[in-house]
mmCIF file of C-alpha atoms in Angstrom:
data_model
loop_
_atom_site.group_PDB
_atom_site.id
_atom_site.type_symbol
_atom_site.label_atom_id
_atom_site.label_comp_id
_atom_site.label_asym_id
_atom_site.label_seq_id
_atom_site.Cartn_x
_atom_site.Cartn_y
_atom_site.Cartn_z
ATOM 1 C CA MET A 1 6.309 -132.064 -62.142
ATOM 2 C CA LEU A 2 7.041 -130.401 -65.238
ATOM 3 C CA MET A 3 7.531 -133.421 -66.697
ATOM 4 C CA ALA A 4 5.264 -135.698 -64.670
ATOM 5 C CA ARG A 5 2.029 -132.897 -66.160
ATOM 6 C CA MET A 6 3.463 -133.411 -69.558
ATOM 7 C CA VAL A 7 2.767 -137.068 -69.251
ATOM 8 C CA ALA A 8 -0.393 -136.621 -67.428
ATOM 9 C CA THR A 9 -1.535 -134.030 -70.729
ATOM 10 C CA ILE A 10 -0.700 -136.616 -72.830
ATOM 11 C CA LYS A 11 -2.783 -140.111 -70.968
ATOM 12 C CA GLN A 12 -5.582 -137.603 -69.957
ATOM 13 C CA ALA A 13 -5.654 -136.654 -73.710
ATOM 14 C CA LYS A 14 -8.530 -136.999 -76.417
ATOM 15 C CA ASP A 15 -6.096 -136.264 -79.025
ATOM 16 C CA LYS A 16 -2.820 -137.382 -77.877
ATOM 17 C CA GLU A 17 -1.090 -137.348 -80.785
ATOM 18 C CA TRP A 18 -1.858 -133.192 -81.219
ATOM 19 C CA TRP A 19 -0.407 -133.028 -77.830
ATOM 20 C CA ILE A 20 2.785 -135.257 -78.798
ATOM 21 C CA LYS A 21 3.028 -133.127 -81.697
ATOM 22 C CA ALA A 22 3.249 -129.855 -79.823
ATOM 23 C CA PHE A 23 5.569 -130.941 -77.090
ATOM 24 C CA SER A 24 7.881 -131.965 -80.138
ATOM 25 C CA GLN A 25 8.043 -128.659 -81.745
ATOM 26 C CA PHE A 26 10.456 -127.688 -78.252
ATOM 27 C CA CYS A 27 13.892 -127.444 -79.108
ATOM 28 C CA SER A 28 15.668 -130.258 -79.122
ATOM 29 C CA LYS A 29 19.633 -131.025 -78.605
ATOM 30 C CA THR A 30 21.683 -134.090 -79.469
ATOM 31 C CA ALA A 31 22.966 -136.939 -77.306
ATOM 32 C CA ASN A 32 26.065 -135.724 -76.272
ATOM 33 C CA GLU A 33 24.159 -131.907 -75.620
ATOM 34 C CA GLU A 34 21.228 -133.622 -73.428
ATOM 35 C CA GLU A 35 24.312 -135.045 -71.631
ATOM 36 C CA GLU A 36 25.945 -131.971 -70.707
ATOM 37 C CA ILE A 37 22.172 -130.390 -69.234
ATOM 38 C CA VAL A 38 21.563 -133.239 -67.428
ATOM 39 C CA HIS A 39 25.145 -133.458 -65.886
ATOM 40 C CA LYS A 40 24.291 -129.246 -64.946
ATOM 41 C CA LEU A 41 20.879 -130.284 -63.405
ATOM 42 C CA LEU A 42 21.968 -133.184 -61.112
ATOM 43 C CA GLY A 43 25.504 -133.107 -60.394
ATOM 44 C CA ASP A 44 28.869 -135.143 -61.062
ATOM 45 C CA LYS A 45 26.469 -138.168 -60.190
ATOM 46 C CA PHE A 46 23.711 -137.102 -62.771
ATOM 47 C CA LYS A 47 23.988 -140.735 -64.346
ATOM 48 C CA GLY A 48 22.737 -142.590 -61.151
ATOM 49 C CA GLN A 49 20.576 -140.374 -60.077
ATOM 50 C CA LEU A 50 19.416 -140.097 -64.033
ATOM 51 C CA GLU A 51 18.273 -143.772 -63.649
ATOM 52 C CA LEU A 52 17.050 -143.438 -60.485
ATOM 53 C CA LEU A 53 14.382 -140.462 -61.312
ATOM 54 C CA ARG A 54 13.931 -143.163 -64.327
ATOM 55 C CA LEU A 55 12.844 -146.073 -62.849
ATOM 56 C CA LEU A 56 10.752 -143.675 -60.353
ATOM 57 C CA PHE A 57 9.238 -142.395 -62.799
ATOM 58 C CA THR A 58 8.421 -145.407 -64.997
ATOM 59 C CA GLU A 59 6.618 -147.205 -61.506
ATOM 60 C CA ALA A 60 4.726 -144.142 -61.084
ATOM 61 C CA LEU A 61 3.127 -142.850 -64.281
ATOM 62 C CA TYR A 62 4.086 -145.661 -67.039
ATOM 63 C CA ASP A 63 1.833 -145.744 -70.127
ATOM 64 C CA GLU A 64 2.506 -147.726 -73.270
ATOM 65 C CA TYR A 65 1.645 -145.099 -75.680
ATOM 66 C CA LEU A 66 4.351 -143.243 -74.701
ATOM 67 C CA SER A 67 7.245 -146.187 -73.398
ATOM 68 C CA ARG A 68 9.387 -144.163 -75.923
ATOM 69 C CA TRP A 69 9.710 -141.381 -72.868
ATOM 70 C CA PHE A 70 10.533 -144.010 -70.255
ATOM 71 C CA THR A 71 13.871 -145.552 -72.321
ATOM 72 C CA PRO A 72 17.343 -144.319 -71.037
ATOM 73 C CA GLU A 73 17.358 -142.497 -74.421
ATOM 74 C CA GLY A 74 14.296 -141.008 -74.271
ATOM 75 C CA PHE A 75 14.257 -139.840 -70.660
ATOM 76 C CA ARG A 76 17.360 -138.076 -71.079
ATOM 77 C CA SER A 77 15.652 -136.681 -74.163
ATOM 78 C CA LEU A 78 12.730 -135.498 -71.919
ATOM 79 C CA PHE A 79 14.645 -134.267 -68.996
ATOM 80 C CA ALA A 80 16.964 -132.404 -71.222
ATOM 81 C CA LEU A 81 13.639 -130.749 -73.024
ATOM 82 C CA VAL A 82 12.259 -129.598 -70.030
ATOM 83 C CA GLY A 83 15.733 -128.385 -69.341
ATOM 84 C CA THR A 84 16.575 -125.630 -71.976
ATOM 85 C CA ASN A 85 12.875 -124.693 -72.450
ATOM 86 C CA GLY A 86 11.720 -124.892 -68.840
ATOM 87 C CA GLN A 87 10.781 -121.045 -68.373
ATOM 88 C CA GLY A 88 10.898 -119.767 -65.037
ATOM 89 C CA ILE A 89 7.388 -118.364 -63.647
ATOM 90 C CA GLY A 90 8.148 -115.538 -61.440
ATOM 91 C CA THR A 91 4.844 -114.591 -59.299
ATOM 92 C CA SER A 92 6.547 -113.707 -55.957
ATOM 93 C CA SER A 93 4.936 -111.022 -54.165
ATOM 94 C CA LEU A 94 8.685 -109.373 -53.883
ATOM 95 C CA SER A 95 8.808 -109.299 -57.248
ATOM 96 C CA GLN A 96 5.474 -107.179 -57.396
ATOM 97 C CA TRP A 97 7.425 -105.074 -55.120
ATOM 98 C CA VAL A 98 10.743 -104.855 -56.847
ATOM 99 C CA HIS A 99 8.670 -103.438 -60.499
ATOM 100 C CA ALA A 100 6.483 -100.990 -58.248
ATOM 101 C CA CYS A 101 9.379 -99.304 -56.709
ATOM 102 C CA ASP A 102 11.139 -99.272 -60.652
ATOM 103 C CA ALA A 103 8.181 -97.359 -61.719
ATOM 104 C CA LEU A 104 8.344 -94.879 -58.930
ATOM 105 C CA ASP A 105 9.169 -91.040 -60.138
ATOM 106 C CA LEU A 106 12.028 -90.650 -57.673
ATOM 107 C CA PRO A 107 15.004 -87.824 -57.256
ATOM 108 C CA MET A 108 18.223 -89.249 -58.341
ATOM 109 C CA LEU A 109 19.523 -89.981 -55.082
ATOM 110 C CA GLU A 110 16.021 -91.568 -53.498
ATOM 111 C CA ARG A 111 16.397 -94.111 -56.475
ATOM 112 C CA GLU A 112 19.921 -94.948 -56.091
ATOM 113 C CA GLU A 113 18.953 -95.026 -52.076
ATOM 114 C CA LEU A 114 16.541 -97.785 -53.388
ATOM 115 C CA ASP A 115 18.063 -99.439 -55.910
ATOM 116 C CA ALA A 116 21.398 -100.333 -53.447
ATOM 117 C CA PHE A 117 18.515 -101.707 -50.448
ATOM 118 C CA ILE A 118 16.628 -103.949 -53.324
ATOM 119 C CA ASP A 119 20.331 -105.061 -54.316
ATOM 120 C CA GLN A 120 21.403 -105.389 -51.355
ATOM 121 C CA LEU A 121 18.028 -107.109 -49.883
ATOM 122 C CA TYR A 122 18.506 -109.510 -52.943
ATOM 123 C CA LYS A 123 21.827 -110.172 -52.010
ATOM 124 C CA ASP A 124 20.706 -111.069 -47.979
ATOM 125 C CA ILE A 125 17.834 -113.385 -49.453
ATOM 126 C CA GLU A 126 19.905 -115.510 -52.162
ATOM 127 C CA LYS A 127 22.369 -115.561 -49.071
ATOM 128 C CA GLU A 128 19.876 -118.012 -47.296
ATOM 129 C CA SER A 129 17.937 -119.014 -49.881
ATOM 130 C CA GLY A 130 19.623 -119.293 -52.999
ATOM 131 C CA GLU A 131 19.206 -118.174 -56.474
ATOM 132 C CA PHE A 132 16.002 -118.022 -58.639
ATOM 133 C CA LEU A 133 14.027 -115.842 -55.840
ATOM 134 C CA ASN A 134 11.185 -114.851 -57.962
ATOM 135 C CA CYS A 135 10.714 -118.650 -59.841
ATOM 136 C CA GLU A 136 7.409 -120.349 -58.129
ATOM 137 C CA GLY A 137 7.708 -122.101 -60.847
ATOM 138 C CA SER A 138 8.635 -123.646 -64.412
ATOM 139 C CA GLY A 139 6.679 -124.304 -67.668
ATOM 140 C CA LEU A 140 6.825 -124.663 -71.009
ATOM 141 C CA TYR A 141 5.835 -122.108 -73.582
ATOM 142 C CA VAL A 142 6.006 -123.116 -77.422
ATOM 143 C CA LEU A 143 6.075 -119.358 -78.819
ATOM 144 C CA GLN A 144 8.457 -117.658 -75.982
ATOM 145 C CA SER A 145 10.995 -120.610 -76.311
ATOM 146 C CA CYS A 146 11.186 -120.137 -80.257
ATOM 147 C CA CYS A 147 12.974 -116.672 -79.140
ATOM 148 C CA ASN A 148 16.419 -116.680 -79.436
ATOM 149 C CA HIS A 149 19.259 -114.696 -77.407
ATOM 150 C CA SER A 150 20.694 -111.212 -78.006
ATOM 151 C CA CYS A 151 23.058 -109.469 -74.997
ATOM 152 C CA ILE A 152 20.851 -106.340 -76.628
ATOM 153 C CA PRO A 153 17.113 -108.066 -76.747
ATOM 154 C CA ASN A 154 14.196 -106.687 -78.418
ATOM 155 C CA ALA A 155 11.851 -107.969 -76.109
ATOM 156 C CA GLU A 156 11.329 -109.278 -73.164
ATOM 157 C CA THR A 157 9.152 -112.117 -71.055
ATOM 158 C CA SER A 158 7.295 -110.802 -67.894
ATOM 159 C CA PHE A 159 4.113 -112.586 -65.821
ATOM 160 C CA PRO A 160 2.772 -108.960 -64.724
ATOM 161 C CA GLU A 161 -0.601 -110.549 -63.930
ATOM 162 C CA ASN A 162 1.165 -112.496 -60.902
ATOM 163 C CA ASN A 163 0.156 -115.605 -62.617
ATOM 164 C CA PHE A 164 1.307 -118.093 -65.164
ATOM 165 C CA LEU A 165 -0.118 -115.913 -67.887
ATOM 166 C CA LEU A 166 3.793 -114.945 -69.776
ATOM 167 C CA HIS A 167 3.728 -112.142 -71.824
ATOM 168 C CA LEU A 168 6.582 -111.189 -74.405
ATOM 169 C CA THR A 169 6.632 -107.593 -74.777
ATOM 170 C CA ALA A 170 8.840 -105.702 -77.638
ATOM 171 C CA LEU A 171 11.224 -102.897 -75.979
ATOM 172 C CA GLU A 172 11.720 -101.240 -79.235
ATOM 173 C CA ASP A 173 10.443 -100.875 -82.071
ATOM 174 C CA ILE A 174 10.422 -104.471 -84.259
ATOM 175 C CA GLU A 175 10.068 -104.253 -87.791
ATOM 176 C CA ALA A 176 8.203 -107.128 -89.531
ATOM 177 C CA GLY A 177 10.552 -109.806 -90.270
ATOM 178 C CA GLU A 178 13.018 -108.968 -87.682
ATOM 179 C CA GLU A 179 13.609 -111.538 -85.486
ATOM 180 C CA ILE A 180 12.382 -111.173 -82.064
ATOM 181 C CA CYS A 181 15.049 -112.235 -79.584
ATOM 182 C CA ILE A 182 14.652 -111.900 -75.921
ATOM 183 C CA SER A 183 18.211 -111.967 -73.138
ATOM 184 C CA TYR A 184 18.759 -115.519 -71.396
ATOM 185 C CA LEU A 185 20.825 -112.796 -68.873
ATOM 186 C CA ASP A 186 19.475 -110.842 -66.436
ATOM 187 C CA CYS A 187 20.174 -107.316 -66.769
ATOM 188 C CA CYS A 188 23.509 -107.008 -64.612
ATOM 189 C CA GLN A 189 24.916 -110.257 -66.798
ATOM 190 C CA ARG A 190 24.480 -108.240 -69.628
ATOM 191 C CA GLU A 191 26.524 -105.234 -68.958
ATOM 192 C CA ARG A 192 29.485 -107.787 -68.140
ATOM 193 C CA SER A 193 32.514 -108.700 -70.090
ATOM 194 C CA ARG A 194 31.278 -110.158 -73.194
ATOM 195 C CA HIS A 195 33.679 -112.919 -72.271
ATOM 196 C CA SER A 196 31.956 -112.887 -68.370
ATOM 197 C CA ARG A 197 28.755 -113.637 -70.534
ATOM 198 C CA ASN A 198 29.682 -115.790 -72.567
ATOM 199 C CA LYS A 199 30.917 -117.831 -70.247
ATOM 200 C CA ILE A 200 27.621 -117.779 -68.376
ATOM 201 C CA LEU A 201 25.996 -119.467 -71.874
ATOM 202 C CA ARG A 202 28.061 -122.020 -72.868
ATOM 203 C CA GLU A 203 27.801 -122.850 -68.947
ATOM 204 C CA ASN A 204 23.881 -123.210 -68.820
ATOM 205 C CA TYR A 205 23.040 -122.981 -72.670
ATOM 206 C CA LEU A 206 25.596 -124.868 -73.941
ATOM 207 C CA PHE A 207 26.337 -122.250 -76.756
ATOM 208 C CA THR A 208 28.604 -118.402 -77.879
ATOM 209 C CA CYS A 209 26.512 -115.713 -78.286
ATOM 210 C CA SER A 210 27.103 -113.669 -81.722
ATOM 211 C CA CYS A 211 24.485 -110.960 -81.322
ATOM 212 C CA PRO A 212 25.659 -107.247 -82.614
ATOM 213 C CA LYS A 213 26.949 -106.360 -79.646
ATOM 214 C CA CYS A 214 29.028 -109.095 -78.926
ATOM 215 C CA LEU A 215 30.269 -108.994 -82.356
ATOM 216 C CA ALA A 216 30.921 -105.279 -81.944
ATOM 217 C CA GLN A 217 33.533 -106.376 -78.742
ATOM 218 C CA ALA A 218 34.812 -109.680 -80.346
ATOM 219 C CA ASP A 219 38.991 -108.156 -80.682
ATOM 220 C CA ASP A 220 38.175 -107.335 -76.612
ATOM 221 C CA ALA A 221 40.346 -108.800 -74.498
ATOM 222 C CA ASP A 222 39.119 -112.396 -72.504
ATOM 223 C CA VAL A 223 39.087 -110.814 -69.536
ATOM 224 C CA THR A 224 36.405 -111.514 -66.514
ATOM 225 C CA SER A 225 34.118 -107.811 -65.767
ATOM 226 C CA ASP A 226 35.328 -106.200 -62.915
ATOM 227 C CA GLU A 227 32.397 -107.366 -60.619
ATOM 228 C CA GLU A 228 33.412 -110.752 -61.325
ATOM 229 C CA GLU A 229 37.386 -109.788 -60.466
ATOM 230 C CA GLU A 230 35.860 -108.600 -57.146
ATOM 231 C CA GLY A 231 33.897 -111.008 -56.083
ATOM 232 C CA GLU A 232 37.304 -113.330 -56.571
ATOM 233 C CA GLY A 233 38.881 -110.944 -53.752
ATOM 234 C CA GLU A 234 36.239 -110.925 -51.609
ATOM 235 C CA THR A 235 36.721 -112.042 -47.950
ATOM 236 C CA ASP A 236 35.947 -115.346 -46.642
ATOM 237 C CA ASP A 237 32.296 -116.595 -45.764
ATOM 238 C CA ALA A 238 32.557 -116.226 -41.824
ATOM 239 C CA GLU A 239 33.868 -111.966 -42.903
ATOM 240 C CA LEU A 240 31.096 -111.985 -45.454
ATOM 241 C CA GLU A 241 28.681 -113.034 -42.841
ATOM 242 C CA ASP A 242 29.347 -110.010 -40.893
ATOM 243 C CA GLU A 243 29.202 -107.485 -43.219
ATOM 244 C CA MET A 244 25.551 -109.040 -44.906
ATOM 245 C CA THR A 245 22.692 -106.764 -43.730
ATOM 246 C CA ASP A 246 20.693 -109.534 -41.981
ATOM 247 C CA VAL A 247 17.082 -109.121 -43.428
#
């Protein structure tokens, strides 16, 4: 749908070249990287699926002015652009409730109990509905897409107004000329070992992190975090289901 909106925006625009230039500002990838991204998004049968999507896309939205987007190579590049730069837009009421809980001033024991309850709640919901629990859409943000990743970010993205407006907020003082970095990993993932963090980044974003934290841990052994080791030793799905709390 995001790709369809990109095409529709240009088709309806008075200044089509301005919009094409705006979309060209987003990070692009090499042909091999594009193929890896498409494979990641569509699965093992991605080549057939991508061609079917392209044909349907062409039938519904073809525009001579954008003809290069409808070729096999152009469509793959467009798909990879969205896959690389698309920002999940979290506007769910659950997310707002969790943020409100984080702001509560609670005694340590109550804070630990609440955090444990929220962690279990997310696990239970994820078991039923999959990942991206707070993601109700996807958008392209030019400035946010320019922010590189760091495992110790100095800024974070959020949607505090519970709509499509993205806020980029500093987590610490940022000097003039200092790079603004966000994290592509969530809080739990950032606490994992360097090896585990980079495994996630390579699989999902096709790069190995060289932020100060990763460089400082460069000599650490290439072992997964305790959390992942615990996951490998968990019981099977049937036993797990009995242990999970019903929502």
